[in-house]
Short mmCIF file of C-alpha atoms and ligand atoms in Angstrom, two decimals:
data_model
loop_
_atom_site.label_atom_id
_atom_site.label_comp_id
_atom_site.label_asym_id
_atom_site.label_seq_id
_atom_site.Cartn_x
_atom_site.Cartn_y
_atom_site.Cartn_z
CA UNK M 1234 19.99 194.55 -62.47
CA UNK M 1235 22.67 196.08 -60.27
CA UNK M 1236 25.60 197.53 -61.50
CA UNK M 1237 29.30 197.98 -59.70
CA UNK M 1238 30.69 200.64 -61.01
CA UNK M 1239 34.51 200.51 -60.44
CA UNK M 1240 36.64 203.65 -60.41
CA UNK M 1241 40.15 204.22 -61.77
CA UNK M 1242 41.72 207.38 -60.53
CA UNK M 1243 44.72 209.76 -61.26
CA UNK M 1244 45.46 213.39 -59.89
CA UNK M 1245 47.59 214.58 -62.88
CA UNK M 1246 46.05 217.35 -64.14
CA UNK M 1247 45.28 220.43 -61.74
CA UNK M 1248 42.25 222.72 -61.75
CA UNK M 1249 43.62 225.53 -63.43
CA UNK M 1250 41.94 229.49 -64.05
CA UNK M 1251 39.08 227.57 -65.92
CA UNK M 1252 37.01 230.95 -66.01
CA UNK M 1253 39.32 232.41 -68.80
CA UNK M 1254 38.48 229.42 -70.91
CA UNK M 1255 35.65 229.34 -73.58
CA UNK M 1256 32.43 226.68 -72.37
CA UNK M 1257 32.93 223.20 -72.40
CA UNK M 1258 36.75 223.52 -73.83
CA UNK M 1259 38.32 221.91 -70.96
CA UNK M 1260 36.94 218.49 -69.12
CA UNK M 1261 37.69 217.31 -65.74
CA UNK M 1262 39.87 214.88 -64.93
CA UNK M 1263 37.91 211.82 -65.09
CA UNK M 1264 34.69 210.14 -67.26
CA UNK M 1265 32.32 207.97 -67.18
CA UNK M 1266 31.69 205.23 -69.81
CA UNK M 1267 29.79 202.21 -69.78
CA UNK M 1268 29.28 199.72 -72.75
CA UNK M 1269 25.75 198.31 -74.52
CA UNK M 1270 26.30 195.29 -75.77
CA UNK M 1271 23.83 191.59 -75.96
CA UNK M 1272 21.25 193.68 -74.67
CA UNK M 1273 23.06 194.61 -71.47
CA UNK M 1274 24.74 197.65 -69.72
CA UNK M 1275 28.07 196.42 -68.86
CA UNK M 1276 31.59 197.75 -67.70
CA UNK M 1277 30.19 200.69 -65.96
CA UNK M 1278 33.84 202.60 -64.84
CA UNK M 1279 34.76 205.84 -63.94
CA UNK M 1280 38.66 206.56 -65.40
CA UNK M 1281 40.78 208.82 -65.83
CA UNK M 1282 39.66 211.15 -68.88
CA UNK M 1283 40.88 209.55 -72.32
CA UNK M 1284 40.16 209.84 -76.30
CA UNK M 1285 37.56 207.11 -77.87
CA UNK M 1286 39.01 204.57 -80.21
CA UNK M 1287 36.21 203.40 -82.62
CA UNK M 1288 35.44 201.77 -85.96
CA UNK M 1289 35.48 204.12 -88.55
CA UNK M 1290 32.38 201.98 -89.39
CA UNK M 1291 30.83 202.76 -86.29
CA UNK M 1292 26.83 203.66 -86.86
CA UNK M 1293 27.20 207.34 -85.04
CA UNK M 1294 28.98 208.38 -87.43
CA UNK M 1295 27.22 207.48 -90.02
CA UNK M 1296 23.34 207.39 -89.57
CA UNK M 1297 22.69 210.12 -86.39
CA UNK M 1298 21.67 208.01 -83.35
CA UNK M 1299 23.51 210.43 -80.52
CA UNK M 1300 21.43 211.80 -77.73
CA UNK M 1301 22.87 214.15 -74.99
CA UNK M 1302 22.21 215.68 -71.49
CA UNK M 1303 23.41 218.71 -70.39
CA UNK M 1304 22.83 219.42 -66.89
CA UNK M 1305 25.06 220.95 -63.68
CA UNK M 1306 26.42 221.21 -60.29
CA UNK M 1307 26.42 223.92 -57.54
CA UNK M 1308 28.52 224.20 -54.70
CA UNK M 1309 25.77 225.59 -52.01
CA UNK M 1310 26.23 227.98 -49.62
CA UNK M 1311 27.24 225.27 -46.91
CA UNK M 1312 29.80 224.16 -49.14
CA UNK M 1313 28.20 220.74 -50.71
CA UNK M 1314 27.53 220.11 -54.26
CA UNK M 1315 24.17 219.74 -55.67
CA UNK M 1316 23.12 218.30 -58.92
CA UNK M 1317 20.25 220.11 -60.09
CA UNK M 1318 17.25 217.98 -61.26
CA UNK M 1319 18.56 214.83 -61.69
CA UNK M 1320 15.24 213.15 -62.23
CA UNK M 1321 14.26 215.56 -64.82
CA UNK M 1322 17.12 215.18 -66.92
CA UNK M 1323 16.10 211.41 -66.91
CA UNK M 1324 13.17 211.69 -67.91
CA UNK M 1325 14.09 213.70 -71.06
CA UNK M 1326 17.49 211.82 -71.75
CA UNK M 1327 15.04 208.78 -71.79
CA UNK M 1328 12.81 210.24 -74.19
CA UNK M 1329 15.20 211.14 -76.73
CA UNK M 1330 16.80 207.66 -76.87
CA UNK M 1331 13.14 205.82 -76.77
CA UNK M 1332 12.93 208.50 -79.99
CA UNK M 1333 16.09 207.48 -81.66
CA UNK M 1334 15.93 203.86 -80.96
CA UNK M 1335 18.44 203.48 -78.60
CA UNK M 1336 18.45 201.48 -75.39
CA UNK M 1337 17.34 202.95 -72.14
CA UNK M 1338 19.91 203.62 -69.24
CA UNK M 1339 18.60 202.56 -65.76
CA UNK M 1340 18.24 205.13 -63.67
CA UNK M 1341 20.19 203.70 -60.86
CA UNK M 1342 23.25 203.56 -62.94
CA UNK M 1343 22.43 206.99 -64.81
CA UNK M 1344 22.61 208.33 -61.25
CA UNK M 1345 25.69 206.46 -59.92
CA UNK M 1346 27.59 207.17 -62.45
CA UNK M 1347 27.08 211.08 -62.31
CA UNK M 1348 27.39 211.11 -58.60
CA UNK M 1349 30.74 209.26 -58.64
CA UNK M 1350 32.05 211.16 -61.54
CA UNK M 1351 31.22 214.53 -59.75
CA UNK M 1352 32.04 213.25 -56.24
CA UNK M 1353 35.98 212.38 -57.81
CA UNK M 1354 36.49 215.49 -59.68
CA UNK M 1355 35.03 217.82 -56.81
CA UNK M 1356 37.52 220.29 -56.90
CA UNK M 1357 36.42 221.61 -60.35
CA UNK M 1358 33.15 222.57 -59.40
CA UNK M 1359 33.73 226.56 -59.70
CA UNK M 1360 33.39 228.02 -56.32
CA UNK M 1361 32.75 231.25 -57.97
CA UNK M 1362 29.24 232.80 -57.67
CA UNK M 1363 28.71 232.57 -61.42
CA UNK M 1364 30.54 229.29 -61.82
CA UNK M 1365 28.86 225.49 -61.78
CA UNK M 1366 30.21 222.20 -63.27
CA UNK M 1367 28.21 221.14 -66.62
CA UNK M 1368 27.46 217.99 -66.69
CA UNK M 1369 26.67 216.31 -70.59
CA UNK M 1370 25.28 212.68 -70.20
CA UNK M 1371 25.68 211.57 -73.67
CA UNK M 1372 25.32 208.25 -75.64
CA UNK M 1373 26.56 207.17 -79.51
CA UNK M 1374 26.02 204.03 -81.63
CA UNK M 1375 29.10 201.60 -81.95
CA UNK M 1376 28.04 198.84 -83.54
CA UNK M 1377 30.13 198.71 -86.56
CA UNK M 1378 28.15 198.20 -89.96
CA UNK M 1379 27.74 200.46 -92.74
CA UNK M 1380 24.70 199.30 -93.49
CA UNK M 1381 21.55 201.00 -92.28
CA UNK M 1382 20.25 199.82 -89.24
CA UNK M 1383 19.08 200.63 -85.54
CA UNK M 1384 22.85 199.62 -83.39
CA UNK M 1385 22.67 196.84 -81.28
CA UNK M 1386 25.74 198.44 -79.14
CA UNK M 1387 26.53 201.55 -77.82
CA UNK M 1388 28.15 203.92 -75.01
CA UNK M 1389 26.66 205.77 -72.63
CA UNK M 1390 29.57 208.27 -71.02
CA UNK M 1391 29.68 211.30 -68.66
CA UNK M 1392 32.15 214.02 -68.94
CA UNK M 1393 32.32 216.96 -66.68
CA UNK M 1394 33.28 221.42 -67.42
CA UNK M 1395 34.11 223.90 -65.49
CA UNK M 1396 31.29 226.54 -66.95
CA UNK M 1397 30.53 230.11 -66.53
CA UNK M 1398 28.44 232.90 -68.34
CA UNK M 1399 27.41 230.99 -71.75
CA UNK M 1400 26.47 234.41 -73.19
CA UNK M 1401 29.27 237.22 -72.68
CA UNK M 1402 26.27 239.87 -73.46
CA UNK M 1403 22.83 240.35 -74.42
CA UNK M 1404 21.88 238.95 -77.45
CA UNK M 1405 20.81 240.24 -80.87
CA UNK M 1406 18.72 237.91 -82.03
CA UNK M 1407 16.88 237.49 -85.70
CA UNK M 1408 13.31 235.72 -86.25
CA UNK M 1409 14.12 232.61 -88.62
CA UNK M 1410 11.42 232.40 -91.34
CA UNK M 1411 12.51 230.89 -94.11
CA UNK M 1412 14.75 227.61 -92.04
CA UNK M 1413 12.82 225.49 -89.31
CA UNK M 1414 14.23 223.81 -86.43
CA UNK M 1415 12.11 220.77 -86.54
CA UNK M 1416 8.66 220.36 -87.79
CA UNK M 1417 5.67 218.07 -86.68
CA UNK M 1418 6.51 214.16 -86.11
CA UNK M 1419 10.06 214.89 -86.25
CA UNK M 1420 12.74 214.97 -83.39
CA UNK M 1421 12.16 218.44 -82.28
CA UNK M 1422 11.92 217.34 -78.45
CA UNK M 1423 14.53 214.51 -78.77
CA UNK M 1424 18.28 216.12 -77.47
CA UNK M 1425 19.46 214.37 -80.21
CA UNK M 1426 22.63 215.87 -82.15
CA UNK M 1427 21.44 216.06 -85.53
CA UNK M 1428 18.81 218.91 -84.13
CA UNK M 1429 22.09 221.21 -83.65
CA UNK M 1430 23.91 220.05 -86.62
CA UNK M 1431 21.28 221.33 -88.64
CA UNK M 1432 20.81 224.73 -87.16
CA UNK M 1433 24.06 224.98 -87.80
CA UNK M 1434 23.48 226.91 -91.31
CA UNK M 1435 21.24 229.27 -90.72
CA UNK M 1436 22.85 230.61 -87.42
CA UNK M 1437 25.49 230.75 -89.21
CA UNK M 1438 23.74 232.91 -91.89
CA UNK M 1439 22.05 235.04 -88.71
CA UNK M 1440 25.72 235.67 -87.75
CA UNK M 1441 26.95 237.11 -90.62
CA UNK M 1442 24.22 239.40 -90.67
CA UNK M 1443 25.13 240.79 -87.41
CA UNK M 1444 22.95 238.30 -84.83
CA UNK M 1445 24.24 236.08 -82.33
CA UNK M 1446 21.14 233.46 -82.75
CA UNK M 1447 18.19 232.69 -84.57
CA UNK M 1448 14.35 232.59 -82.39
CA UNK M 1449 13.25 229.65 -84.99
CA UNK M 1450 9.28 230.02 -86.06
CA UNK M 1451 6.97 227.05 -86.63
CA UNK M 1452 7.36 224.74 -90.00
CA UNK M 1453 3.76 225.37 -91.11
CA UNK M 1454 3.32 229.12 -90.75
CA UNK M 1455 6.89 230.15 -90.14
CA UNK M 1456 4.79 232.22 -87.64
CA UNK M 1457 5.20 231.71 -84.17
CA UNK M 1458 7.90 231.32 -82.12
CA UNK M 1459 9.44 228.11 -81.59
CA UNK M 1460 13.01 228.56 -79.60
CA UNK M 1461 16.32 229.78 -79.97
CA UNK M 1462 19.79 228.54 -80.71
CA UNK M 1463 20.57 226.85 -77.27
CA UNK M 1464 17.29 227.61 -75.15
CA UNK M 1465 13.84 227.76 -74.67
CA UNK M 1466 12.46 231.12 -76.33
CA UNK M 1467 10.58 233.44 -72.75
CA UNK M 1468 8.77 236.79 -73.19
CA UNK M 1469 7.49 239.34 -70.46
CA UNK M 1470 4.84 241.53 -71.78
CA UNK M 1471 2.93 243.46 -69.60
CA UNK M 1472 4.19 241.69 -66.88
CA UNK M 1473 2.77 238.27 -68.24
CA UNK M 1474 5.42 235.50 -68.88
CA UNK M 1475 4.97 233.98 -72.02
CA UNK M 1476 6.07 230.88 -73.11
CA UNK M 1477 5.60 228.67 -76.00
CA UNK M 1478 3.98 225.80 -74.83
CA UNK M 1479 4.98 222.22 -75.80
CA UNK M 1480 3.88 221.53 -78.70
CA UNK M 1481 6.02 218.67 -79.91
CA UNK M 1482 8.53 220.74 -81.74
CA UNK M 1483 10.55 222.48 -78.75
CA UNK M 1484 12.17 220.80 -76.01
CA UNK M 1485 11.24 220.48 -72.99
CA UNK M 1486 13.72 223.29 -70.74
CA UNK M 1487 14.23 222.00 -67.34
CA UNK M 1488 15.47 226.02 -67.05
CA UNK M 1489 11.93 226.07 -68.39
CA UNK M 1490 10.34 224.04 -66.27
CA UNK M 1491 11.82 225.47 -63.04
CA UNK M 1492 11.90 229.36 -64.09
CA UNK M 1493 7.39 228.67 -64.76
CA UNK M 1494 7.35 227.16 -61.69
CA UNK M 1495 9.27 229.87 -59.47
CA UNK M 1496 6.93 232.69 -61.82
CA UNK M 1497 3.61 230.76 -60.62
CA UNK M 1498 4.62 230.44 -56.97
CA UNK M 1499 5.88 234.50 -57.33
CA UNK M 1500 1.90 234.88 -58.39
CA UNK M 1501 3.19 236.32 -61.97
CA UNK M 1502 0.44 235.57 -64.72
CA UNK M 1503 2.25 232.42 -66.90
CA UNK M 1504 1.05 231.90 -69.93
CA UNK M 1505 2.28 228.63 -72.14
CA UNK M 1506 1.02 229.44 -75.30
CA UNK M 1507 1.64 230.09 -79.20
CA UNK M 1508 2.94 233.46 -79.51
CA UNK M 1509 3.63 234.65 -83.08
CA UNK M 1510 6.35 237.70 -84.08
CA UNK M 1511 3.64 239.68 -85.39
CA UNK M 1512 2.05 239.59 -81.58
CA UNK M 1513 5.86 241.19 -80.87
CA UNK M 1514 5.45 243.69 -83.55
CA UNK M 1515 2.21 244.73 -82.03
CA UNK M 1516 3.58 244.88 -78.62
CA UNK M 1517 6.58 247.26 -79.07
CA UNK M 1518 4.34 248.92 -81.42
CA UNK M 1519 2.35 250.17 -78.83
CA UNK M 1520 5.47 250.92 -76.59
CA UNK M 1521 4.51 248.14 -74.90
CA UNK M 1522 7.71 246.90 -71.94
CA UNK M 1523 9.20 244.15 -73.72
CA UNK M 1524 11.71 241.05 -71.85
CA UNK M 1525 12.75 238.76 -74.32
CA UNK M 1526 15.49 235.71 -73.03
CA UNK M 1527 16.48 232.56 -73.37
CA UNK M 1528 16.31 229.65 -70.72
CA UNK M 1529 18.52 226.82 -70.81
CA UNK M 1530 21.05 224.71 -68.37
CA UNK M 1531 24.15 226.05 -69.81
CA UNK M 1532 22.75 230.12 -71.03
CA UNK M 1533 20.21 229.88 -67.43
CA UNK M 1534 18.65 233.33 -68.24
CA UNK M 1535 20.23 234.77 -71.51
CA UNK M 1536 18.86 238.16 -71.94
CA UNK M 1537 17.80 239.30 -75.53
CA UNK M 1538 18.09 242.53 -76.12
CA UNK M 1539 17.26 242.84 -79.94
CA UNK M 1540 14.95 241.35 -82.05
CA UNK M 1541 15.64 241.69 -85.68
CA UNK M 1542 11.81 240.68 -87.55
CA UNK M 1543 12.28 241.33 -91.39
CA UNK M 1544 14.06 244.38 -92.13
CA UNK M 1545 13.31 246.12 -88.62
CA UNK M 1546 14.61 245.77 -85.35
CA UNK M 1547 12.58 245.89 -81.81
CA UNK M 1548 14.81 246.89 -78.45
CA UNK M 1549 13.94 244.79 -75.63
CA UNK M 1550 14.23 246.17 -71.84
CA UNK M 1551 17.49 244.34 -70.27
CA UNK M 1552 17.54 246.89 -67.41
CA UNK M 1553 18.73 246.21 -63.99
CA UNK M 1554 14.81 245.79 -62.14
CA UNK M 1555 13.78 243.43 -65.26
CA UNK M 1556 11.39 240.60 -63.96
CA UNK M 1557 13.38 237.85 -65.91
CA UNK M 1558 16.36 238.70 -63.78
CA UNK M 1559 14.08 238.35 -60.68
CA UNK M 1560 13.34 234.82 -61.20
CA UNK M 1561 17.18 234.11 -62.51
CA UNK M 1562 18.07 234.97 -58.58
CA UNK M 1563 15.52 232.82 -57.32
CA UNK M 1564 17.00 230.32 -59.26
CA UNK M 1565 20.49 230.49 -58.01
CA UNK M 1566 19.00 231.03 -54.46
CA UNK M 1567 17.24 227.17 -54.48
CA UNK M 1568 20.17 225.82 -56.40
CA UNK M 1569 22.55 226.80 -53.83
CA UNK M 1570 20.46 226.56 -50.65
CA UNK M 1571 20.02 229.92 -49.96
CA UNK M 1572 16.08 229.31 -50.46
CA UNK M 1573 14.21 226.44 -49.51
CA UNK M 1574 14.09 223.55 -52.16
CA UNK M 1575 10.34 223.07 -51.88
CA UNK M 1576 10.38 220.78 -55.40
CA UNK M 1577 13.05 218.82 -54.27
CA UNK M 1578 15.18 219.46 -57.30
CA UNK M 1579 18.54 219.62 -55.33
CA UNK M 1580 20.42 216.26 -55.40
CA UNK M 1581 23.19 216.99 -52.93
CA UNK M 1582 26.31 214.61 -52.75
C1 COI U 82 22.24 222.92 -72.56
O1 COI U 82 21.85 224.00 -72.15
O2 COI U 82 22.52 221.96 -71.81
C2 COI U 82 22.35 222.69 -73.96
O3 COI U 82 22.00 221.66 -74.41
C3 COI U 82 22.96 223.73 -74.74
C4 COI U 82 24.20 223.27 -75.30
C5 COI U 82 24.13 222.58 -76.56
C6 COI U 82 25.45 223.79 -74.78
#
């Protein structure tokens, strides 16, 4: 079914020195939101940015069903904006809500929508070499019903951020053994909210010890390495990059995704595998070079630079001629047409 999407704009609000601002804390001037409701997508707008009103009854708040996307836009070299792998972020978005029970957006209107959200608020997509626009597709439950039940309405919206470095520094990170992220048969690859509400505590408890994140371990033998707060978990040891692989717990990076992909066609060695802190142990035990980091849309390549396991803590190399820094320009260089974009992930506007 086709959808018009009408647009209702304003020019109140001026791009301001977003840089100096903390992630996400300032939207653009305009959203997206359409409405679920009798089975149908319906009201599709793009309007000036505004607050919700909803039933205090409303099923989000209540019973979990929200699922997000978080994905962003470049302005390339030639001075277009691309929005980097659309598709991809489909695919996953529509995972999560097949997992949560929520209805499926289609992708016509998943990609409208972004592309006349973006295309309106152009002007706050950072120029700035280290600057993109996030991007969070996102969708809650509205019905209205205390009761416990799948919703038979929702919204599906699309606000926009001027973003920047996630991570000020490299990170001191602590291996989480007695918590677990998700475990088998649960929502571990859904982007579903109530995966970050619950890490919630024991970051929190990593923090006060002096970390910035956790590097969760698996729920049966709190043993190997799952991810990290925000991002999929990536090692380089002896020049091999190491990966968990997915298993059904982690989700599935599209930083991931792309970063393997630009290793493979750089002819590194990629492995996508279980790798268990006491393989990290043995590796800086034997003075072994060590690149630990995090991958994810809004940290891209967050370098780790400690790794806390039990009572001892393991340096990582976050020098200058690191490999994982390598492949975090290659990156940049396809996303903003400075190298060729043999996958066809740019979607340029
Ligand atoms: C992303 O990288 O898009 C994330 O989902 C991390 C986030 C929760 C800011």
């Amino acid at each position: 079914m086709e959808h018009t999407i009408s647009i209702t704009s304003q020019a109140e609000r001026k791009v301001t020195d977003t840089k100096s601002l903390p992630f996400g804390k300032i939207p653009t001037e305009h959203m997206f939101i359409a409405e679920y409701k009798n089975g149908q997508w319906q009201n599709a707008q793009v309007v000036p940015f505004h607050d919700l009103t909803l039933s205090p009854l409303a099923l989000c708040l209540h019973y979990g069903q929200t699922v997000f996307e978080g994905m962003k836009a470049f302005v390339m070299e030639d001075g277009r904006i691309n929005i980097f792998r659309m598709d991809k972020h489909y695919d996953r978005f529509t995972k999560s809500l097949f997992r949560m029970c929520m209805p499926a957006v289609p992708q016509k209107l998943f990609n409208d929508a972004i592309h006349k959200l973006v295309k309106l608020d152009a002007d706050w997509v950072p120029r700035e070499d280290d600057g993109s626009l996030y991007i969070r597709t996102f969708m809650i439950a509205t019905e209205d019903r205390i009761g416990v039940k799948i919703s038979d309405e929702y919204l599906f919206m699309v606000v926009c951020s001027p973003a920047f470095q996630y991570y000020a520094q490299p990170l001191r990170v602590k291996i989480e053994t007695n918590f677990v992220r998700a475990a088998e048969g649960g929502t571990g690859t859904a982007k579903c909210g109530g995966n970050y509400g619950g890490a919630f505590y024991p970051t929190q408890l990593a923090r006060e010890a002096g970390y910035d994140q956790v590097l969760w371990t698996d729920s049966i033998h709190n043993e190997f390495i799952e991810e990290s707060g925000t991002m999929n978990a990536m090692f380089f040891i002896d020049n091999t990059l190491i990966t968990p692989m997915l298993s059904g717990t982690i989700l599935d990076g599209v930083t991931r995704d792309s970063l393997l992909a630009i290793a493979r066609e750089k002819g590194m060695n990629v492995e996508e595998r279980q790798i268990s802190y006491e393989e990290l142990i043995r590796a800086f035990e034997a003075g072994k070079r060590v690149e630990a980091f995090g991958a994810g849309t809004a940290a891209v390549v967050a370098p780790i630079e400690v790794i806390a396991i039990g009572h001892k803590e393991y340096k990582c190399y976050i020098e200058p001629d690191a490999m994982m820094y390598q492949l975090q320009k290659d990156l940049l260089n396809i996303r903003t047409g400075l190298a060729p974009d043999t996958h066809k992930w740019n979607f340029i506007i």
